[in-house]
Amino acid sequence: MIASESTNPRDCTAWSQLADLAASLRERELRDLFAAEPDRGPAWTLEAAGLRVDFSKQRLTHEVMESLFRLAAERGVLERRDAMFAGEHINVTEDRSVLHTALRLPSGSELTVDGVDVAAEVHGVLTRMANFATRVRSGQWQGATGLRIRNVINIGIGGSDLGPAMAYIALQYYSDRSMTFRFVSNVDPTDISEAIRDLEPAETLFIVASKTFGTQETLTNAKAAREWIVSALGEDAVERHFVAVSTNSERVAAFGIDTANMFGFWDWVGGRYSMDSAIGLSTMVAIGPDHFADLLAGFHAMDEHFKHADPSVNIPLRMGLTAVWNRDFLDIPTNAVLPYAQFLSRFPAYLQQLTMESNGKSVRLDGARVDYNTGAIYWGEPGTNGQHSFYQLLHQGTEIVSCDFVLFAQALEPVFDMQDMLAANALAQAAVLAFGRTAEEVRAEGVPEDVIPHKVMPGNRPSTFILAARLDPHALGALVALYEHSVFVQGAIWGIDSFDQWGVELGKAMANSILPDLQDADRPLDRDSSTDALIRAYQALHATARD
Ligand code: F6P
């Protein structure tokens, strides 16, 4: 364990400096910072892996940034980064390496961890995935009746769903448009029912994706899918219509999927860090192995930048430190993700798991309770849609929300000058958030005195602006890796384990204990009075609905 991981970041000299700087910055608004530094825009913009990231509209000064770098040094962030890349067991509570960066090592790379040539294993699986994806796409892999596969349904949840679903939507421009891709995650029966209702079993392939192959929702949905296939095509059809992605071959076999049709990964890939592992099989079938390789190359380009770039120009480092600054020193509790790209509609949801399951922790690696803020709440919607729903609060609400804008310069499917309109909106929103509009400016427009307060835009609301040429596989990989490493930096400063998720376990166990009680009205109940009453009310309504 790196020494700083068992200490409190608040004890760092830089932490106190930052607290003082935050207090002195209260009087200095973004307007003032821009006035004092005429080239602030370009001066605070960094480029790497095809992404241009503008931090100028964050409430940062050079002094603050210096102190944040000092904090990173005091907390051993770069040592911990190197330990992660080298495969040390930095996931302390599960005693595991954290090696999602190995998933995108170029072929021919070498990385031996715990005596295993990890890079060779990764490329072994990638080759099998590519063969399989090519066979499905070309029609060589046929269903049980000899028909080609036209529909692919990924069954998984959390990291085994959000990454593949997000990536499919993000990259659908590059996908085989003659095929249908769907994603089933929820144990709500409507999810699987709707996914299969208009499909032919003989043309449908299920990818059952689960790291553990023990997740209730996934196994139940897979069971329903299996029954649908078997009732239409017979038991023997299962091997042509089901493949699995998992780290657990015993459970895959026990479920009845031939392990010859299983694509493996490793315990050192966290679920929320797995979209570029075999969990991305549906993505590869959709966009083809070459585009998937571009996606991996985008991830790798950002990994290399994070690993080698000087701290002063290191984008994920700066992004993570900025998040800590916003959370702990400016007291900003939440971060909106605002992609100005409809294809990134699931990106905020994807980032919710990545950020909140990683850094939603209140105990340090050494078990001590934190006495500072950790992970912010992430949420968002694509622009311009969000502008017409929640941006009012972003601009004039009492809660300050830090915003991440994501914009691409080129339209994938140009129509009129719509891409320019999209860009103009993104730029306008970021500028209005930062600079607002004063009472004097409103008055100068001839607005009646009693309406002026309502039209004042407070401004001084921070944002980061990410710009890239176009939404292609490489850009998506770089973007996701940027956030992965930003999350890492935040966790390293806070001294928490960003790679476990114990907080989700108790709810799962309790659901398993409630289920039999729900299904048998004669069983005595002895939980809290609210849960017990809700169980009885559910049973009564459930019975009525059945009649
Ligand atoms: O419940 C949380 C979680 O463990 C996530 O971390 C994970 O991505 C998801 O469940 C799905 O798990 P699995 O891939 O093992 O089915």
PDB file of N, CA and C and ligand atoms in Angstrom, residues 157-160 209-213 215 218 271-272 353 357 501 504-505 508, ligand 1:
ATOM      1  N   ILE A 157     -26.353  -6.867 -16.968  1.00  0.00           N
ATOM      2  CA  ILE A 157     -26.788  -5.686 -16.201  1.00  0.00           C
ATOM      3  C   ILE A 157     -25.553  -4.983 -15.651  1.00  0.00           C
ATOM      4  N   GLY A 158     -25.714  -3.719 -15.279  1.00  0.00           N
ATOM      5  CA  GLY A 158     -24.571  -2.948 -14.771  1.00  0.00           C
ATOM      6  C   GLY A 158     -23.495  -2.879 -15.843  1.00  0.00           C
ATOM      7  N   GLY A 159     -22.273  -3.189 -15.467  1.00  0.00           N
ATOM      8  CA  GLY A 159     -21.168  -3.117 -16.419  1.00  0.00           C
ATOM      9  C   GLY A 159     -21.316  -4.082 -17.578  1.00  0.00           C
ATOM     10  N   SER A 160     -22.142  -5.109 -17.407  1.00  0.00           N
ATOM     11  CA  SER A 160     -22.339  -6.081 -18.482  1.00  0.00           C
ATOM     12  C   SER A 160     -23.469  -5.659 -19.418  1.00  0.00           C
ATOM     13  N   ALA A 209     -24.105 -11.992 -20.858  1.00  0.00           N
ATOM     14  CA  ALA A 209     -22.879 -11.335 -20.382  1.00  0.00           C
ATOM     15  C   ALA A 209     -22.960 -11.122 -18.875  1.00  0.00           C
ATOM     16  N   SER A 210     -22.093 -11.800 -18.150  1.00  0.00           N
ATOM     17  CA  SER A 210     -22.066 -11.611 -16.702  1.00  0.00           C
ATOM     18  C   SER A 210     -20.696 -12.018 -16.189  1.00  0.00           C
ATOM     19  N   LYS A 211     -20.034 -11.078 -15.564  1.00  0.00           N
ATOM     20  CA  LYS A 211     -18.701 -11.390 -15.041  1.00  0.00           C
ATOM     21  C   LYS A 211     -18.769 -12.594 -14.090  1.00  0.00           C
ATOM     22  N   THR A 212     -19.718 -12.540 -13.162  1.00  0.00           N
ATOM     23  CA  THR A 212     -19.821 -13.595 -12.152  1.00  0.00           C
ATOM     24  C   THR A 212     -20.678 -14.768 -12.609  1.00  0.00           C
ATOM     25  N   PHE A 213     -21.539 -14.548 -13.541  1.00  0.00           N
ATOM     26  CA  PHE A 213     -22.586 -15.491 -13.950  1.00  0.00           C
ATOM     27  C   PHE A 213     -23.414 -15.938 -12.738  1.00  0.00           C
ATOM     28  N   THR A 215     -25.600 -13.307 -11.356  1.00  0.00           N
ATOM     29  CA  THR A 215     -26.470 -12.152 -11.136  1.00  0.00           C
ATOM     30  C   THR A 215     -27.925 -12.511 -11.437  1.00  0.00           C
ATOM     31  N   THR A 218     -29.725 -11.225 -14.678  1.00  0.00           N
ATOM     32  CA  THR A 218     -29.191 -11.756 -15.927  1.00  0.00           C
ATOM     33  C   THR A 218     -29.559 -13.221 -16.099  1.00  0.00           C
ATOM     34  N   GLY A 271     -16.399  -4.764 -13.491  1.00  0.00           N
ATOM     35  CA  GLY A 271     -17.575  -4.747 -14.368  1.00  0.00           C
ATOM     36  C   GLY A 271     -17.723  -3.423 -15.101  1.00  0.00           C
ATOM     37  N   ARG A 272     -17.548  -2.327 -14.371  1.00  0.00           N
ATOM     38  CA  ARG A 272     -17.755  -1.003 -14.981  1.00  0.00           C
ATOM     39  C   ARG A 272     -16.572  -0.561 -15.824  1.00  0.00           C
ATOM     40  N   GLN A 353     -22.502   4.715 -13.564  1.00  0.00           N
ATOM     41  CA  GLN A 353     -21.933   3.526 -12.919  1.00  0.00           C
ATOM     42  C   GLN A 353     -20.429   3.698 -12.722  1.00  0.00           C
ATOM     43  N   GLU A 357     -20.310   4.114  -8.803  1.00  0.00           N
ATOM     44  CA  GLU A 357     -19.995   2.823  -8.186  1.00  0.00           C
ATOM     45  C   GLU A 357     -18.513   2.803  -7.783  1.00  0.00           C
ATOM     46  N   GLN A 501     -17.237  -2.671  -4.799  1.00  0.00           N
ATOM     47  CA  GLN A 501     -18.625  -2.158  -4.811  1.00  0.00           C
ATOM     48  C   GLN A 501     -19.443  -2.881  -3.749  1.00  0.00           C
ATOM     49  N   VAL A 504     -23.405  -2.472  -2.886  1.00  0.00           N
ATOM     50  CA  VAL A 504     -24.570  -2.973  -3.621  1.00  0.00           C
ATOM     51  C   VAL A 504     -24.980  -4.369  -3.150  1.00  0.00           C
ATOM     52  N   GLU A 505     -24.177  -4.959  -2.263  1.00  0.00           N
ATOM     53  CA  GLU A 505     -24.406  -6.371  -1.932  1.00  0.00           C
ATOM     54  C   GLU A 505     -25.586  -6.603  -1.000  1.00  0.00           C
ATOM     55  N   LYS A 508     -28.959  -6.770  -2.594  1.00  0.00           N
ATOM     56  CA  LYS A 508     -29.173  -8.008  -3.362  1.00  0.00           C
ATOM     57  C   LYS A 508     -29.549  -9.153  -2.425  1.00  0.00           C
TER      58      LYS A 508
HETATM   59  O1  F6P B   1     -24.486  -4.948  -8.660  1.00  0.00           O
HETATM   60  C1  F6P B   1     -23.329  -4.345  -9.111  1.00  0.00           C
HETATM   61  C2  F6P B   1     -22.546  -5.221 -10.050  1.00  0.00           C
HETATM   62  O2  F6P B   1     -21.774  -6.109  -9.328  1.00  0.00           O
HETATM   63  C3  F6P B   1     -21.719  -4.365 -10.970  1.00  0.00           C
HETATM   64  O3  F6P B   1     -20.521  -3.977 -10.430  1.00  0.00           O
HETATM   65  C4  F6P B   1     -21.620  -5.230 -12.167  1.00  0.00           C
HETATM   66  O4  F6P B   1     -21.237  -4.507 -13.300  1.00  0.00           O
HETATM   67  C5  F6P B   1     -23.021  -5.780 -12.246  1.00  0.00           C
HETATM   68  O5  F6P B   1     -23.397  -5.985 -10.907  1.00  0.00           O
HETATM   69  C6  F6P B   1     -23.207  -7.023 -13.046  1.00  0.00           C
HETATM   70  O6  F6P B   1     -22.439  -8.078 -12.563  1.00  0.00           O
HETATM   71  P1  F6P B   1     -22.146  -9.352 -13.453  1.00  0.00           P
HETATM   72  O7  F6P B   1     -21.432  -8.919 -14.674  1.00  0.00           O
HETATM   73  O8  F6P B   1     -21.318 -10.249 -12.588  1.00  0.00           O
HETATM   74  O9  F6P B   1     -23.468  -9.976 -13.798  1.00  0.00           O
END
